[in-house]
PDB file of C-alpha atoms in Angstrom:
ATOM      1  CA  MET H  25     183.689  18.859  20.230  1.00 67.00           C
ATOM      2  CA  ASP H  26     183.782  21.827  17.870  1.00 67.00           C
ATOM      3  CA  GLY H  27     182.964  24.227  20.608  1.00 68.00           C
ATOM      4  CA  VAL H  28     185.938  22.874  22.608  1.00 65.00           C
ATOM      5  CA  ARG H  29     188.206  23.243  19.496  1.00 72.00           C
ATOM      6  CA  ARG H  30     187.015  26.816  18.930  1.00 74.00           C
ATOM      7  CA  ALA H  31     187.779  27.761  22.607  1.00 70.00           C
ATOM      8  CA  ALA H  32     191.062  26.333  22.583  1.00 68.00           C
ATOM      9  CA  ALA H  33     191.814  28.128  19.220  1.00 70.00           C
ATOM     10  CA  THR H  34     190.573  31.298  20.693  1.00 76.00           C
ATOM     11  CA  ALA H  35     192.608  30.871  23.867  1.00 67.00           C
ATOM     12  CA  ALA H  36     195.763  30.114  21.726  1.00 70.00           C
ATOM     13  CA  ALA H  37     195.251  33.145  19.557  1.00 73.00           C
ATOM     14  CA  GLU H  38     194.780  35.270  22.606  1.00 77.00           C
ATOM     15  CA  GLN H  39     197.924  33.740  24.306  1.00 74.00           C
ATOM     16  CA  ALA H  40     199.711  34.340  20.979  1.00 75.00           C
ATOM     17  CA  ARG H  41     198.812  37.963  20.873  1.00 79.00           C
ATOM     18  CA  ALA H  42     199.876  38.337  24.476  1.00 73.00           C
ATOM     19  CA  VAL H  43     203.105  36.902  23.760  1.00 72.00           C
ATOM     20  CA  GLN H  44     203.634  39.225  20.712  1.00 79.00           C
ATOM     21  CA  ALA H  45     202.608  42.376  22.719  1.00 73.00           C
ATOM     22  CA  ALA H  46     204.962  41.083  25.629  1.00 71.00           C
ATOM     23  CA  ARG H  47     207.755  40.873  23.121  1.00 77.00           C
ATOM     24  CA  GLU H  48     207.139  44.230  21.733  1.00 81.00           C
ATOM     25  CA  GLU H  49     206.937  45.864  25.087  1.00 75.00           C
ATOM     26  CA  LEU H  50     210.021  44.056  26.161  1.00 72.00           C
ATOM     27  CA  ALA H  51     211.963  45.660  23.215  1.00 80.00           C
ATOM     28  CA  GLU H  52     210.495  49.076  24.071  1.00 81.00           C
ATOM     29  CA  VAL H  53     211.481  48.742  27.745  1.00 75.00           C
ATOM     30  CA  HIS H  54     214.947  47.518  26.726  1.00 75.00           C
ATOM     31  CA  ALA H  55     215.418  50.311  24.234  1.00 79.00           C
ATOM     32  CA  ARG H  56     214.515  52.904  27.226  1.00 76.00           C
ATOM     33  CA  LEU H  57     216.889  51.399  29.698  1.00 74.00           C
ATOM     34  CA  ALA H  58     219.943  51.129  27.792  1.00 77.00           C
ATOM     35  CA  PRO H  59     220.395  54.809  27.483  1.00 77.00           C
ATOM     36  CA  GLN H  60     219.314  55.430  31.086  1.00 75.00           C
ATOM     37  CA  GLN H  61     221.908  52.956  32.077  1.00 76.00           C
ATOM     38  CA  ALA H  62     224.616  54.725  30.172  1.00 77.00           C
ATOM     39  CA  GLY H  63     223.557  58.199  31.357  1.00 73.00           C
ATOM     40  CA  LEU H  64     223.808  56.845  35.082  1.00 72.00           C
ATOM     41  CA  ARG H  65     227.236  55.463  34.461  1.00 76.00           C
ATOM     42  CA  GLU H  66     228.197  58.873  33.013  1.00 76.00           C
ATOM     43  CA  LEU H  67     227.024  60.457  36.301  1.00 69.00           C
ATOM     44  CA  GLY H  68     229.281  57.987  38.304  1.00 73.00           C
ATOM     45  CA  VAL H  69     226.737  55.442  39.464  1.00 73.00           C
ATOM     46  CA  PRO H  70     228.597  52.120  40.059  1.00 78.00           C
ATOM     47  CA  ALA H  71     227.715  49.224  37.627  1.00 75.00           C
ATOM     48  CA  ILE H  72     226.715  47.090  40.581  1.00 75.00           C
ATOM     49  CA  SER H  73     223.995  49.367  41.518  1.00 71.00           C
ATOM     50  CA  LEU H  74     222.456  49.155  38.034  1.00 70.00           C
ATOM     51  CA  THR H  75     222.203  45.182  38.097  1.00 76.00           C
ATOM     52  CA  PRO H  76     219.222  43.677  39.715  1.00 75.00           C
ATOM     53  CA  THR H  77     219.670  42.138  43.037  1.00 79.00           C
ATOM     54  CA  PRO H  78     218.653  38.413  43.919  1.00 81.00           C
ATOM     55  CA  PRO H  79     215.549  39.355  45.595  1.00 80.00           C
ATOM     56  CA  GLU H  80     214.569  41.630  42.734  1.00 75.00           C
ATOM     57  CA  LEU H  81     215.128  38.620  40.283  1.00 72.00           C
ATOM     58  CA  THR H  82     213.087  36.155  42.445  1.00 80.00           C
ATOM     59  CA  GLU H  83     210.221  38.828  42.372  1.00 78.00           C
ATOM     60  CA  ALA H  84     210.446  39.236  38.649  1.00 71.00           C
ATOM     61  CA  ALA H  85     210.384  35.368  38.132  1.00 74.00           C
ATOM     62  CA  ARG H  86     207.234  35.040  40.262  1.00 77.00           C
ATOM     63  CA  SER H  87     205.507  37.632  38.128  1.00 70.00           C
ATOM     64  CA  MET H  88     206.459  35.610  35.159  1.00 70.00           C
ATOM     65  CA  VAL H  89     204.674  32.680  36.318  1.00 73.00           C
ATOM     66  CA  GLY H  90     201.167  33.998  35.386  1.00 72.00           C
ATOM     67  CA  GLY H  91     201.702  33.605  31.732  1.00 73.00           C
ATOM     68  CA  PRO H  92     202.172  36.322  28.906  1.00 72.00           C
ATOM     69  CA  ALA H  93     199.340  38.442  30.218  1.00 74.00           C
ATOM     70  CA  ALA H  94     201.166  38.735  33.542  1.00 74.00           C
ATOM     71  CA  VAL H  95     204.482  39.330  32.086  1.00 71.00           C
ATOM     72  CA  LEU H  96     202.874  41.991  29.817  1.00 70.00           C
ATOM     73  CA  GLY H  97     201.567  43.656  32.805  1.00 75.00           C
ATOM     74  CA  ALA H  98     204.917  43.618  34.536  1.00 74.00           C
ATOM     75  CA  LEU H  99     206.702  45.150  31.488  1.00 71.00           C
ATOM     76  CA  ARG H 100     204.097  47.978  31.433  1.00 76.00           C
ATOM     77  CA  VAL H 101     204.809  48.708  35.127  1.00 75.00           C
ATOM     78  CA  ALA H 102     208.513  48.882  34.230  1.00 73.00           C
ATOM     79  CA  ARG H 103     207.850  51.011  31.242  1.00 77.00           C
ATOM     80  CA  GLY H 104     206.073  53.325  33.947  1.00 76.00           C
ATOM     81  CA  TRP H 105     209.234  53.487  35.928  1.00 73.00           C
ATOM     82  CA  ALA H 106     211.438  54.160  33.093  1.00 74.00           C
ATOM     83  CA  ASP H 107     209.145  57.055  32.337  1.00 76.00           C
ATOM     84  CA  ALA H 108     209.408  58.312  35.749  1.00 74.00           C
ATOM     85  CA  ALA H 109     213.102  57.901  35.678  1.00 71.00           C
ATOM     86  CA  ASP H 110     213.383  59.774  32.389  1.00 71.00           C
ATOM     87  CA  ALA H 111     211.355  62.559  33.906  1.00 69.00           C
ATOM     88  CA  MET H 112     213.516  62.761  37.000  1.00 69.00           C
ATOM     89  CA  LEU H 113     216.952  62.701  34.992  1.00 64.00           C
ATOM     90  CA  ALA H 114     215.617  65.473  32.679  1.00 62.00           C
ATOM     91  CA  ALA H 115     214.645  67.679  35.672  1.00 58.00           C
ATOM     92  CA  ARG H 116     217.926  67.306  37.209  1.00 59.00           C
ATOM     93  CA  GLY H 117     219.868  67.769  33.987  1.00 53.00           C
ATOM     94  CA  ARG H 118     218.163  71.205  33.544  1.00 54.00           C
ATOM     95  CA  LEU H 119     219.848  72.420  36.712  1.00 54.00           C
ATOM     96  CA  ARG H 120     223.414  71.600  35.483  1.00 67.00           C
ATOM     97  CA  PRO H 121     225.074  74.219  33.204  1.00 69.00           C
ATOM     98  CA  ALA H 122     226.235  71.749  30.645  1.00 67.00           C
ATOM     99  CA  ALA H 123     222.592  71.084  29.972  1.00 71.00           C
ATOM    100  CA  TRP H 124     222.000  74.923  29.221  1.00 79.00           C
ATOM    101  CA  PRO H 125     221.841  76.590  25.765  1.00 85.00           C
ATOM    102  CA  PRO H 126     225.417  77.174  24.607  1.00 86.00           C
ATOM    103  CA  ARG H 127     225.066  80.932  24.785  1.00 89.00           C
ATOM    104  CA  VAL H 128     223.985  81.095  28.308  1.00 88.00           C
ATOM    105  CA  ARG H 129     226.323  78.358  29.467  1.00 88.00           C
ATOM    106  CA  ASN H 130     229.536  80.084  27.792  1.00 88.00           C
ATOM    107  CA  LEU H 131     228.581  83.443  29.026  1.00 89.00           C
ATOM    108  CA  LEU H 132     229.190  81.911  32.809  1.00 89.00           C
ATOM    109  CA  VAL H 133     232.780  81.249  31.566  1.00 90.00           C
ATOM    110  CA  TYR H 134     233.522  84.554  29.519  1.00 91.00           C
ATOM    111  CA  GLY H 135     231.736  86.866  31.747  1.00 90.00           C
ATOM    112  CA  PRO H 136     233.763  86.464  34.982  1.00 92.00           C
ATOM    113  CA  LEU H 137     236.922  86.620  32.800  1.00 89.00           C
ATOM    114  CA  ALA H 138     235.918  89.599  31.092  1.00 90.00           C
ATOM    115  CA  LEU H 139     235.073  91.395  34.303  1.00 89.00           C
ATOM    116  CA  LEU H 140     238.250  90.598  36.252  1.00 87.00           C
ATOM    117  CA  VAL H 141     240.611  93.203  34.615  1.00 80.00           C
ATOM    118  CA  PRO H 142     238.066  95.967  34.302  1.00 86.00           C
ATOM    119  CA  VAL H 143     237.361  95.690  38.045  1.00 86.00           C
ATOM    120  CA  VAL H 144     240.957  95.959  38.982  1.00 81.00           C
ATOM    121  CA  GLN H 145     241.346  98.872  36.826  1.00 80.00           C
ATOM    122  CA  LEU H 146     238.509 100.701  38.713  1.00 80.00           C
ATOM    123  CA  VAL H 147     239.620  99.638  41.951  1.00 81.00           C
ATOM    124  CA  VAL H 148     243.193 101.097  41.222  1.00 79.00           C
ATOM    125  CA  LEU H 149     241.522 104.297  39.882  1.00 76.00           C
ATOM    126  CA  VAL H 150     239.433 104.587  43.246  1.00 80.00           C
ATOM    127  CA  VAL H 151     242.468 103.583  45.575  1.00 81.00           C
ATOM    128  CA  ALA H 152     245.217 105.514  43.728  1.00 77.00           C
ATOM    129  CA  GLY H 153     243.542 108.307  42.012  1.00 77.00           C
ATOM    130  CA  THR H 154     244.641 109.566  38.610  1.00 77.00           C
ATOM    131  CA  GLY H 155     248.190 108.931  38.951  1.00 78.00           C
ATOM    132  CA  ALA H 156     250.854 106.734  37.482  1.00 81.00           C
ATOM    133  CA  ALA H 157     249.440 103.559  39.000  1.00 78.00           C
ATOM    134  CA  THR H 158     246.119 104.268  37.190  1.00 77.00           C
ATOM    135  CA  LEU H 159     247.968 104.953  33.893  1.00 80.00           C
ATOM    136  CA  VAL H 160     249.938 101.503  34.305  1.00 81.00           C
ATOM    137  CA  ALA H 161     246.710  99.619  35.022  1.00 79.00           C
ATOM    138  CA  LEU H 162     245.115 101.073  31.932  1.00 78.00           C
ATOM    139  CA  VAL H 163     248.161 100.355  29.841  1.00 82.00           C
ATOM    140  CA  VAL H 164     248.367  96.860  31.116  1.00 80.00           C
ATOM    141  CA  GLY H 165     244.580  96.290  30.739  1.00 80.00           C
ATOM    142  CA  LEU H 166     244.585  97.043  27.011  1.00 83.00           C
ATOM    143  CA  PRO H 167     245.421  93.505  25.763  1.00 87.00           C
ATOM    144  CA  MET H 168     243.478  91.826  28.568  1.00 87.00           C
ATOM    145  CA  PRO H 169     240.268  91.307  26.568  1.00 88.00           C
ATOM    146  CA  ALA H 170     242.093  89.116  24.094  1.00 90.00           C
ATOM    147  CA  VAL H 171     243.768  87.185  27.118  1.00 90.00           C
ATOM    148  CA  ALA H 172     240.219  86.696  28.780  1.00 91.00           C
ATOM    149  CA  PHE H 173     238.827  85.621  25.346  1.00 92.00           C
ATOM    150  CA  GLY H 174     241.543  82.944  24.928  1.00 92.00           C
ATOM    151  CA  ALA H 175     241.188  81.801  28.508  1.00 92.00           C
ATOM    152  CA  GLY H 176     237.363  81.619  28.006  1.00 92.00           C
ATOM    153  CA  TRP H 177     237.733  79.669  24.700  1.00 91.00           C
ATOM    154  CA  ALA H 178     239.943  77.184  26.448  1.00 92.00           C
ATOM    155  CA  ALA H 179     237.858  76.916  29.598  1.00 90.00           C
ATOM    156  CA  VAL H 180     234.566  76.307  27.693  1.00 90.00           C
ATOM    157  CA  GLY H 181     236.320  73.357  26.079  1.00 87.00           C
ATOM    158  CA  ARG H 182     237.508  71.839  29.466  1.00 88.00           C
ATOM    159  CA  LEU H 183     234.324  72.538  31.447  1.00 85.00           C
ATOM    160  CA  PHE H 184     231.835  71.599  28.708  1.00 84.00           C
ATOM    161  CA  PRO H 185     233.385  68.826  26.389  1.00 83.00           C
ATOM    162  CA  PRO H 186     231.092  67.808  23.593  1.00 81.00           C
ATOM    163  CA  ARG H 187     229.467  64.402  23.661  1.00 75.00           C
ATOM    164  CA  PRO H 188     230.506  61.870  20.923  1.00 78.00           C
ATOM    165  CA  GLY H 189     229.231  62.852  17.598  1.00 80.00           C
ATOM    166  CA  GLU H 190     228.665  66.512  18.683  1.00 81.00           C
ATOM    167  CA  ARG H 191     230.526  69.565  17.969  1.00 86.00           C
ATOM    168  CA  LEU H 192     231.441  72.021  20.763  1.00 86.00           C
ATOM    169  CA  ASP H 193     229.749  75.450  20.252  1.00 87.00           C
ATOM    170  CA  ARG H 194     231.993  77.961  21.785  1.00 89.00           C
ATOM    171  CA  THR H 195     229.995  81.166  20.598  1.00 90.00           C
ATOM    172  CA  PRO H 196     233.062  83.170  19.711  1.00 91.00           C
ATOM    173  CA  ARG H 197     231.241  86.237  18.919  1.00 93.00           C
ATOM    174  CA  LEU H 198     229.611  86.337  22.145  1.00 91.00           C
ATOM    175  CA  GLY H 199     232.620  85.633  24.006  1.00 91.00           C
ATOM    176  CA  ALA H 200     234.604  88.323  22.186  1.00 92.00           C
ATOM    177  CA  LEU H 201     231.576  90.770  22.734  1.00 93.00           C
ATOM    178  CA  ALA H 202     231.495  89.778  26.384  1.00 92.00           C
ATOM    179  CA  CYS H 203     235.216  90.209  26.748  1.00 91.00           C
ATOM    180  CA  LEU H 204     235.444  93.438  25.078  1.00 91.00           C
ATOM    181  CA  VAL H 205     232.452  95.591  26.292  1.00 91.00           C
ATOM    182  CA  PRO H 206     233.468  95.677  29.993  1.00 90.00           C
ATOM    183  CA  ALA H 207     237.141  96.450  29.084  1.00 88.00           C
ATOM    184  CA  VAL H 208     236.078  99.315  26.748  1.00 89.00           C
ATOM    185  CA  ALA H 209     233.736 100.814  29.464  1.00 88.00           C
ATOM    186  CA  ALA H 210     236.268 100.547  32.225  1.00 85.00           C
ATOM    187  CA  ALA H 211     239.060 101.917  29.917  1.00 84.00           C
ATOM    188  CA  SER H 212     236.750 104.792  28.897  1.00 86.00           C
ATOM    189  CA  ALA H 213     235.970 105.650  32.597  1.00 83.00           C
ATOM    190  CA  VAL H 214     239.569 105.568  33.623  1.00 80.00           C
ATOM    191  CA  MET H 215     240.616 107.876  30.825  1.00 83.00           C
ATOM    192  CA  LEU H 216     237.690 110.166  31.541  1.00 85.00           C
ATOM    193  CA  ALA H 217     238.708 110.374  35.168  1.00 81.00           C
ATOM    194  CA  MET H 218     242.440 110.989  34.204  1.00 80.00           C
ATOM    195  CA  LEU H 219     241.437 113.785  31.778  1.00 83.00           C
ATOM    196  CA  ALA H 220     239.021 115.327  34.277  1.00 81.00           C
ATOM    197  CA  GLY H 221     241.801 115.004  37.000  1.00 67.00           C
TER     198      GLY H 221
END
């Protein structure tokens, strides 16, 4: 009789440990799935695609019949799927400019805007030579670094809005430098060509 009681007590203790482990695993899986669901909704995945289908619910209910140990095993499998999903989302996120460091990401905005006017000035110099058109392009191009910087400043805010609780890093020094250097180089080249011509 004592042996039966000890076996029953051991079985009850093992079951209680399995129940506690399953509860902890469920809390961890739930904590992992909530941000994934929010991230997928931000990416435009419909809410209906994020809820289990009736066949999936039936399969999950079947796996629960085996008791706490089976539930714990199913939850560990779910955690493995959550790990794989996190890895896949992280890999895809690195390809988007919004996930890049602010300096590199913002240079994608400031750079093309900064190159626009100097390229036009150099094209006018090549096409029109060192005449009045080139002088007009040079004078009109002088305030353009400030315009390019302002447009870049606004575009960075529109293209890469900060997440809630974060502050947007517009990298103003890098933006000003990126907008000023091409303009100074092009203006110098145009002035040297005009002085030589």
